[in-house]
């Protein structure tokens, strides 16, 4: 793998976790304020999926 792809592969989990936390905060805000509960719940589900993806990427394979 060349150096450009290696850098992107190393940065992907960090970017994914930043996005997951942003979705978590946004989803909690929408649900708690009662603005748009459906979108808030969807953001919470999306953050859970992103966290699961990051775990899959970073855990060593057996």
Short mmCIF file of N, CA, C and O in Angstrom, two decimals:
data_model
loop_
_atom_site.label_atom_id
_atom_site.label_comp_id
_atom_site.label_asym_id
_atom_site.label_seq_id
_atom_site.Cartn_x
_atom_site.Cartn_y
_atom_site.Cartn_z
N UNK A 1 0.86 -1.18 0.00
CA UNK A 1 0.00 0.00 0.00
C UNK A 1 0.90 1.23 0.00
O UNK A 1 1.87 1.30 0.74
N UNK A 2 0.57 2.20 -0.84
CA UNK A 2 1.42 3.38 -0.91
C UNK A 2 1.15 4.31 0.27
O UNK A 2 0.22 4.13 1.05
N UNK A 3 2.00 5.32 0.41
CA UNK A 3 1.94 6.19 1.59
C UNK A 3 0.66 7.01 1.67
O UNK A 3 0.16 7.26 2.77
N UNK A 4 0.10 7.41 0.55
CA UNK A 4 -1.12 8.22 0.57
C UNK A 4 -2.29 7.40 1.12
O UNK A 4 -3.06 7.87 1.95
N UNK A 5 -2.42 6.16 0.67
CA UNK A 5 -3.50 5.31 1.15
C UNK A 5 -3.29 4.90 2.60
O UNK A 5 -4.25 4.75 3.36
N UNK A 6 -2.04 4.74 3.02
CA UNK A 6 -1.76 4.38 4.40
C UNK A 6 -2.17 5.52 5.33
O UNK A 6 -2.74 5.28 6.40
N UNK A 7 -1.93 6.75 4.93
CA UNK A 7 -2.33 7.90 5.74
C UNK A 7 -3.83 8.00 5.88
O UNK A 7 -4.36 8.28 6.95
N UNK A 8 -4.54 7.77 4.79
CA UNK A 8 -6.01 7.80 4.83
C UNK A 8 -6.53 6.66 5.70
O UNK A 8 -7.46 6.85 6.49
N UNK A 9 -5.93 5.49 5.59
CA UNK A 9 -6.37 4.34 6.39
C UNK A 9 -6.14 4.57 7.87
O UNK A 9 -6.92 4.11 8.71
N UNK A 10 -5.08 5.28 8.22
CA UNK A 10 -4.82 5.56 9.62
C UNK A 10 -5.73 6.66 10.16
O UNK A 10 -6.05 6.68 11.34
N UNK A 11 -6.17 7.57 9.30
CA UNK A 11 -7.02 8.67 9.75
C UNK A 11 -8.49 8.31 9.78
O UNK A 11 -9.28 8.96 10.48
N UNK A 12 -8.91 7.27 9.08
CA UNK A 12 -10.32 6.92 8.97
C UNK A 12 -10.99 6.64 10.32
O UNK A 12 -12.10 7.13 10.56
N UNK A 13 -10.39 5.87 11.23
CA UNK A 13 -11.06 5.65 12.52
C UNK A 13 -11.24 6.94 13.33
O UNK A 13 -12.27 7.12 13.98
N UNK A 14 -10.27 7.81 13.28
CA UNK A 14 -10.38 9.08 14.01
C UNK A 14 -11.51 9.94 13.44
O UNK A 14 -12.30 10.51 14.20
N UNK A 15 -11.58 10.02 12.14
CA UNK A 15 -12.65 10.80 11.50
C UNK A 15 -14.01 10.18 11.81
O UNK A 15 -14.99 10.88 12.08
N UNK A 16 -14.07 8.85 11.79
CA UNK A 16 -15.31 8.16 12.12
C UNK A 16 -15.77 8.42 13.55
O UNK A 16 -16.96 8.61 13.81
N UNK A 17 -14.84 8.44 14.50
CA UNK A 17 -15.22 8.70 15.89
C UNK A 17 -15.65 10.15 16.10
O UNK A 17 -16.58 10.41 16.86
N UNK A 18 -15.00 11.08 15.43
CA UNK A 18 -15.42 12.48 15.52
C UNK A 18 -16.84 12.63 14.97
O UNK A 18 -17.69 13.30 15.57
N UNK A 19 -17.11 11.98 13.85
CA UNK A 19 -18.46 12.02 13.27
C UNK A 19 -19.47 11.35 14.19
O UNK A 19 -20.60 11.84 14.33
N UNK A 20 -19.09 10.24 14.83
CA UNK A 20 -20.01 9.55 15.73
C UNK A 20 -20.36 10.42 16.93
O UNK A 20 -21.52 10.48 17.33
N UNK A 21 -19.38 11.09 17.49
CA UNK A 21 -19.66 11.96 18.64
C UNK A 21 -20.50 13.16 18.23
O UNK A 21 -21.38 13.59 18.98
N UNK A 22 -20.27 13.69 17.04
CA UNK A 22 -21.08 14.81 16.56
C UNK A 22 -22.53 14.37 16.36
O UNK A 22 -23.46 15.09 16.75
N UNK A 23 -22.74 13.17 15.80
CA UNK A 23 -24.10 12.65 15.62
C UNK A 23 -24.75 12.36 16.96
O UNK A 23 -25.96 12.59 17.13
N UNK A 24 -23.98 11.85 17.92
CA UNK A 24 -24.51 11.55 19.24
C UNK A 24 -24.98 12.83 19.93
O UNK A 24 -26.09 12.89 20.48
N UNK A 25 -24.16 13.86 19.89
CA UNK A 25 -24.53 15.14 20.52
C UNK A 25 -25.74 15.75 19.83
O UNK A 25 -26.68 16.21 20.48
N UNK A 26 -25.74 15.75 18.51
CA UNK A 26 -26.86 16.30 17.77
C UNK A 26 -28.14 15.53 18.00
O UNK A 26 -29.22 16.11 18.15
N UNK A 27 -28.05 14.21 18.03
CA UNK A 27 -29.22 13.38 18.28
C UNK A 27 -29.79 13.58 19.67
O UNK A 27 -31.01 13.69 19.85
N UNK A 28 -28.91 13.65 20.67
CA UNK A 28 -29.38 13.89 22.03
C UNK A 28 -30.03 15.26 22.15
O UNK A 28 -31.03 15.43 22.85
N UNK A 29 -29.47 16.24 21.47
CA UNK A 29 -30.05 17.59 21.50
C UNK A 29 -31.45 17.59 20.89
O UNK A 29 -32.38 18.15 21.47
N UNK A 30 -31.60 16.98 19.73
CA UNK A 30 -32.90 16.97 19.07
C UNK A 30 -33.95 16.21 19.88
O UNK A 30 -35.10 16.63 19.98
N UNK A 31 -33.55 15.09 20.47
CA UNK A 31 -34.51 14.30 21.25
C UNK A 31 -34.87 15.02 22.55
O UNK A 31 -36.04 15.07 22.94
N UNK A 32 -33.88 15.61 23.22
CA UNK A 32 -34.16 16.24 24.51
C UNK A 32 -34.98 17.52 24.37
O UNK A 32 -35.81 17.81 25.23
N UNK A 33 -34.77 18.27 23.30
CA UNK A 33 -35.53 19.50 23.09
C UNK A 33 -36.88 19.26 22.44
O UNK A 33 -37.71 20.15 22.39
N UNK A 34 -37.11 18.05 21.95
CA UNK A 34 -38.37 17.71 21.34
C UNK A 34 -38.60 18.37 20.00
O UNK A 34 -39.73 18.48 19.53
N UNK A 35 -37.54 18.80 19.35
CA UNK A 35 -37.69 19.49 18.07
C UNK A 35 -38.11 18.54 16.97
O UNK A 35 -39.13 18.72 16.34
N UNK A 36 -37.30 17.55 16.72
CA UNK A 36 -37.61 16.57 15.67
C UNK A 36 -37.11 15.21 16.16
O UNK A 36 -35.97 14.82 15.90
N UNK A 37 -37.97 14.51 16.87
CA UNK A 37 -37.55 13.27 17.52
C UNK A 37 -37.13 12.19 16.53
O UNK A 37 -36.20 11.44 16.78
N UNK A 38 -37.79 12.12 15.37
CA UNK A 38 -37.45 11.09 14.39
C UNK A 38 -36.02 11.27 13.89
O UNK A 38 -35.25 10.32 13.83
N UNK A 39 -35.65 12.51 13.55
CA UNK A 39 -34.29 12.76 13.09
C UNK A 39 -33.29 12.56 14.22
O UNK A 39 -32.16 12.10 13.99
N UNK A 40 -33.68 12.90 15.45
CA UNK A 40 -32.79 12.68 16.59
C UNK A 40 -32.50 11.21 16.82
O UNK A 40 -31.36 10.82 17.05
N UNK A 41 -33.53 10.40 16.72
CA UNK A 41 -33.34 8.96 16.89
C UNK A 41 -32.50 8.40 15.75
O UNK A 41 -31.62 7.54 15.96
N UNK A 42 -32.72 8.88 14.54
CA UNK A 42 -31.90 8.43 13.41
C UNK A 42 -30.44 8.80 13.60
O UNK A 42 -29.53 8.03 13.26
N UNK A 43 -30.17 9.99 14.15
CA UNK A 43 -28.79 10.38 14.43
C UNK A 43 -28.18 9.48 15.49
O UNK A 43 -26.99 9.12 15.40
N UNK A 44 -28.94 9.11 16.50
CA UNK A 44 -28.42 8.21 17.53
C UNK A 44 -28.11 6.83 16.96
O UNK A 44 -27.08 6.22 17.29
N UNK A 45 -28.97 6.34 16.08
CA UNK A 45 -28.72 5.04 15.44
C UNK A 45 -27.48 5.13 14.55
O UNK A 45 -26.64 4.22 14.53
N UNK A 46 -27.36 6.24 13.83
CA UNK A 46 -26.20 6.41 12.96
C UNK A 46 -24.90 6.46 13.76
O UNK A 46 -23.87 5.90 13.35
N UNK A 47 -24.93 7.10 14.93
CA UNK A 47 -23.72 7.15 15.75
C UNK A 47 -23.36 5.75 16.26
O UNK A 47 -22.17 5.41 16.32
N UNK A 48 -24.36 4.95 16.60
CA UNK A 48 -24.08 3.57 17.03
C UNK A 48 -23.47 2.75 15.89
O UNK A 48 -22.53 1.97 16.11
N UNK A 49 -23.97 2.94 14.69
CA UNK A 49 -23.41 2.22 13.53
C UNK A 49 -21.98 2.66 13.26
O UNK A 49 -21.11 1.84 12.97
N UNK A 50 -21.71 3.96 13.35
CA UNK A 50 -20.35 4.45 13.13
C UNK A 50 -19.38 3.90 14.18
O UNK A 50 -18.26 3.50 13.84
N UNK A 51 -19.81 3.86 15.43
CA UNK A 51 -18.95 3.31 16.48
C UNK A 51 -18.69 1.83 16.24
O UNK A 51 -17.56 1.35 16.40
N UNK A 52 -19.71 1.09 15.83
CA UNK A 52 -19.52 -0.33 15.52
C UNK A 52 -18.55 -0.51 14.35
O UNK A 52 -17.70 -1.41 14.38
N UNK A 53 -18.66 0.34 13.34
CA UNK A 53 -17.73 0.26 12.20
C UNK A 53 -16.30 0.53 12.63
O UNK A 53 -15.37 -0.15 12.19
N UNK A 54 -16.10 1.52 13.48
CA UNK A 54 -14.75 1.83 13.94
C UNK A 54 -14.20 0.66 14.76
O UNK A 54 -13.02 0.31 14.63
N UNK A 55 -15.04 0.04 15.56
CA UNK A 55 -14.58 -1.14 16.31
C UNK A 55 -14.19 -2.28 15.38
O UNK A 55 -13.19 -2.96 15.60
N UNK A 56 -14.95 -2.48 14.33
CA UNK A 56 -14.63 -3.52 13.36
C UNK A 56 -13.30 -3.22 12.67
O UNK A 56 -12.47 -4.10 12.44
N UNK A 57 -13.08 -1.94 12.33
CA UNK A 57 -11.85 -1.56 11.64
C UNK A 57 -10.62 -1.73 12.54
O UNK A 57 -9.55 -2.07 12.06
N UNK A 58 -10.77 -1.45 13.83
CA UNK A 58 -9.59 -1.37 14.70
C UNK A 58 -9.29 -2.64 15.46
O UNK A 58 -8.14 -2.83 15.87
N UNK A 59 -10.28 -3.50 15.70
CA UNK A 59 -10.00 -4.72 16.45
C UNK A 59 -9.24 -5.70 15.54
O UNK A 59 -9.54 -5.85 14.38
N UNK A 60 -8.25 -6.36 16.14
CA UNK A 60 -7.49 -7.32 15.31
C UNK A 60 -8.37 -8.51 14.95
O UNK A 60 -9.20 -8.96 15.73
N UNK A 61 -8.16 -9.01 13.76
CA UNK A 61 -8.94 -10.17 13.32
C UNK A 61 -8.39 -11.43 13.94
O UNK A 61 -7.18 -11.57 14.14
N UNK A 62 -9.26 -12.35 14.23
CA UNK A 62 -8.85 -13.58 14.92
C UNK A 62 -8.29 -14.60 13.96
O UNK A 62 -8.54 -14.69 12.83
#
